[in-house]
Amino acid sequence: MAGGRRTFTPANQQRLTNVSVVRMKKGGARFELACYKNKVVEWRTGVEQDLDEVLQMHSVYVNVSKGQTAATEDLEKAFGTSDLDKIILEILRKGELQVGEKERSAQTETMAKEIATIVSQKCINPQTKRPYPVTMIEKSMADLHFSINTNKSVKQQALEVIKQLQEKQLIPIARAQMKLKLVFPGKEAKKLKEKALPFIASIEDEDFLGDITEIICLVDPGQYTALVDLVSAETKGRGQVEVQTVTNIADGDENL
């Protein structure tokens, strides 16, 4: 249009809106990624694995809000490589997710509830053999002054809460035992049972069906993988370890 004025965006500038920024300082410089809201945490916890669903642009910026992309020589100097995929993955893993105060508060509150829920599901009061209500776990987390880290998964933080509660003994708490059914075939069942006993907290029932031995037992979660490996190796894959329930409950309660 005659007499009209054109505006130009420099080649290293890309304007983005409605974006979450992941920022990392390295080699004395600042680098940023432009991501879709909520997708960074999902990627870090393994819920989202497609980078195209996480990144708004497959670029590294020095300033996302101004749309300024990083120069190749600056990336090479800071990261020791010009491989953009490797650089992006490092920033995604180690960078700090930038969120507004209101958004951060809502995210922290949601994560705290999720952490307390996991602890409630995974643990019991060893005196009553019953799980704690989520609200009681939330109160205990507050008493611990547990700080929610939005860059870590809720599962990791739930395990840390359990560890701190056990160490500081604010409430009596223990990991809920798993109820398993072990199936041992053949004449070696008795010998295999003896090898399995160190991994078993208690045996609730034992049946002999022909040449098959079935054992219902309680196992601490930390022993589960080792027990599965033992049964698989000793029976060459013919034995079975079946999970009946994941939570040890008192008589009269429904199975969880």
XYZ file of C-alpha atoms in Angstrom:
256
model
C 0.000 0.000 0.000
C 1.478 3.337 -1.119
C 2.810 5.449 1.697
C 2.205 2.591 4.157
C 4.773 1.648 6.778
C 6.071 -1.898 7.070
C 7.455 -3.367 10.254
C 10.061 -6.092 10.166
C 10.800 -8.798 12.716
C 14.524 -9.667 12.765
C 15.401 -13.163 11.577
C 16.373 -14.231 15.087
C 13.060 -13.104 16.617
C 9.890 -15.218 16.906
C 6.840 -13.883 18.736
C 5.046 -16.392 20.956
C 1.996 -16.169 23.220
C 0.431 -18.281 25.999
C 3.776 -19.889 26.702
C 5.532 -21.565 29.624
C 9.257 -20.848 29.779
C 11.994 -23.233 30.913
C 15.138 -21.251 31.760
C 18.706 -22.411 32.286
C 21.891 -20.468 32.978
C 25.058 -22.034 31.587
C 28.464 -20.690 30.667
C 27.520 -17.236 31.907
C 24.553 -16.988 29.521
C 20.799 -17.505 29.800
C 18.934 -19.941 27.570
C 15.196 -20.545 27.383
C 12.683 -22.907 25.799
C 9.136 -21.983 24.791
C 6.793 -24.744 25.948
C 3.078 -25.406 26.150
C 1.527 -24.835 29.570
C 1.431 -27.897 31.874
C 3.391 -30.041 29.397
C 6.828 -29.623 30.989
C 5.819 -31.309 34.249
C 4.037 -34.060 32.291
C 7.220 -34.664 30.266
C 9.417 -34.717 33.368
C 7.159 -37.238 35.088
C 6.917 -39.452 32.000
C 3.244 -38.782 31.274
C 4.111 -37.003 28.014
C 6.919 -38.386 25.836
C 6.367 -36.552 22.546
C 8.566 -33.433 22.465
C 6.352 -31.912 19.775
C 3.576 -31.815 22.381
C 5.898 -30.039 24.836
C 7.743 -27.464 22.702
C 5.964 -24.581 21.013
C 9.041 -24.073 18.852
C 12.003 -26.403 18.315
C 14.384 -23.553 19.151
C 16.569 -22.282 21.978
C 16.071 -18.659 22.996
C 17.992 -16.098 24.975
C 14.681 -14.358 25.672
C 11.362 -16.017 24.850
C 9.238 -12.967 25.663
C 11.185 -10.897 23.114
C 11.370 -13.785 20.660
C 15.177 -13.680 20.513
C 16.739 -17.015 19.549
C 20.228 -18.031 20.671
C 23.117 -17.855 18.221
C 24.733 -21.159 17.241
C 28.170 -20.032 18.434
C 26.742 -19.161 21.872
C 25.152 -22.613 22.146
C 28.409 -24.326 21.166
C 30.362 -22.260 23.697
C 27.977 -23.021 26.571
C 27.012 -26.641 25.833
C 30.052 -27.864 23.909
C 27.871 -28.968 21.005
C 25.680 -27.548 18.275
C 23.305 -30.540 18.413
C 20.018 -28.742 19.060
C 18.184 -31.880 20.215
C 20.783 -32.615 22.911
C 20.755 -28.997 24.076
C 16.954 -28.886 24.270
C 16.829 -32.122 26.278
C 19.412 -30.812 28.751
C 17.480 -27.579 29.262
C 14.212 -29.499 29.651
C 15.741 -31.806 32.261
C 17.766 -29.285 34.264
C 16.165 -25.917 33.567
C 13.832 -24.046 35.897
C 10.185 -23.810 34.895
C 9.055 -20.184 35.054
C 5.477 -19.688 36.253
C 3.496 -16.764 37.634
C 2.787 -16.519 41.363
C -0.912 -17.377 40.999
C -0.158 -20.294 38.682
C 2.666 -21.512 40.949
C 0.385 -21.440 43.997
C -2.331 -23.449 42.223
C 0.209 -25.952 40.902
C 1.800 -26.383 44.340
C -1.591 -26.934 45.969
C -2.540 -29.565 43.387
C 0.778 -31.388 43.733
C 0.526 -31.360 47.545
C -2.874 -33.059 47.329
C -1.518 -35.659 44.880
C 1.508 -36.370 47.098
C -0.678 -36.786 50.190
C -2.991 -39.117 48.253
C -0.089 -41.355 47.200
C 1.227 -41.514 50.778
C -2.256 -42.401 52.031
C -2.526 -45.182 49.443
C 0.948 -46.610 50.048
C 1.113 -46.457 53.841
C -0.763 -47.518 56.946
C -0.824 -46.846 60.651
C 1.022 -49.986 61.863
C -0.971 -49.924 65.107
C -4.410 -50.040 63.459
C -3.381 -51.591 60.105
C -5.486 -48.941 58.388
C -4.482 -46.180 55.951
C -4.463 -42.563 57.082
C -6.979 -40.100 55.592
C -5.473 -37.781 52.991
C -6.266 -34.771 55.201
C -4.139 -36.186 58.032
C -1.215 -36.746 55.666
C -1.587 -33.148 54.437
C -1.457 -31.906 58.047
C 1.639 -34.030 58.712
C 3.304 -32.601 55.593
C 2.609 -29.107 56.937
C 4.099 -30.100 60.317
C 7.184 -31.334 58.456
C 7.368 -27.990 56.619
C 7.720 -30.112 53.498
C 8.521 -27.917 50.507
C 6.815 -28.889 47.239
C 9.177 -28.950 44.255
C 7.246 -28.383 41.032
C 10.199 -29.705 39.026
C 10.092 -33.161 40.668
C 7.472 -35.865 40.188
C 4.789 -36.355 42.837
C 5.872 -39.995 43.227
C 9.456 -38.993 44.093
C 8.201 -36.457 46.612
C 5.718 -38.909 48.133
C 8.609 -41.288 48.856
C 10.512 -38.401 50.457
C 7.492 -37.545 52.646
C 7.267 -41.175 53.795
C 10.983 -41.178 54.623
C 10.756 -37.939 56.615
C 7.634 -39.046 58.502
C 9.378 -42.276 59.505
C 12.576 -40.482 60.540
C 10.877 -37.738 62.572
C 8.118 -40.033 63.909
C 5.412 -37.376 63.766
C 2.880 -40.172 63.296
C 3.306 -43.961 63.379
C 3.583 -44.901 59.717
C 4.784 -47.868 57.684
C 4.686 -48.917 54.067
C 1.618 -51.052 53.410
C 2.480 -54.681 52.777
C 1.521 -56.408 49.549
C -0.615 -59.528 49.650
C 0.726 -62.033 47.108
C -0.151 -65.490 45.855
C 2.926 -67.576 45.105
C 2.493 -70.575 42.821
C 5.297 -73.153 42.960
C 5.115 -76.106 40.543
C 6.711 -79.532 40.853
C 8.705 -81.377 43.470
C 11.000 -78.428 44.181
C 8.195 -76.415 45.830
C 9.372 -77.116 49.389
C 12.955 -76.130 48.570
C 11.773 -72.977 46.791
C 9.574 -72.024 49.739
C 12.619 -72.134 52.024
C 14.497 -69.812 49.659
C 11.516 -67.438 49.481
C 10.966 -67.174 53.253
C 13.568 -64.397 53.822
C 11.532 -62.159 51.482
C 8.167 -62.917 53.149
C 6.829 -61.001 56.160
C 4.148 -63.579 57.005
C 2.239 -66.506 55.472
C -1.559 -66.360 55.652
C -2.473 -69.588 53.860
C -0.894 -72.545 52.087
C -2.567 -75.065 49.765
C -1.305 -78.161 47.965
C -3.110 -78.879 44.690
C -1.591 -82.002 43.168
C 2.003 -81.084 42.379
C 1.249 -77.350 42.734
C 1.867 -75.397 45.946
C 0.017 -72.101 46.461
C 1.033 -69.700 49.230
C -0.826 -66.534 50.256
C 1.607 -64.196 51.986
C 2.371 -60.603 52.948
C 5.523 -58.959 51.602
C 7.119 -55.558 52.160
C 7.067 -53.610 48.844
C 10.857 -53.380 48.820
C 11.118 -57.190 48.651
C 8.674 -57.663 45.771
C 11.097 -57.391 42.827
C 13.676 -59.674 44.449
C 10.983 -62.274 45.162
C 9.719 -62.169 41.563
C 13.282 -62.611 40.275
C 13.866 -65.554 42.630
C 10.700 -67.409 41.615
C 11.325 -66.782 37.916
C 14.924 -68.003 38.084
C 14.290 -71.050 40.276
C 11.271 -72.278 38.283
C 12.567 -71.220 34.842
C 9.471 -69.084 34.373
C 6.944 -71.751 35.412
C 6.250 -70.262 38.848
C 3.970 -67.290 39.436
C 3.806 -64.280 41.741
C 0.338 -62.724 41.662
C -0.528 -59.461 43.433
C -3.742 -59.880 45.435
C -3.853 -56.470 47.142
C -1.336 -53.663 47.515
C -2.547 -52.490 50.919
C -2.582 -54.471 54.133
C -5.956 -53.856 55.804
C -7.558 -54.734 59.093
C -10.245 -57.404 59.349
C -13.634 -56.043 58.356
C -12.291 -53.426 55.943
C -12.888 -53.770 52.232
C -9.990 -54.625 49.961
C -8.338 -51.572 48.473
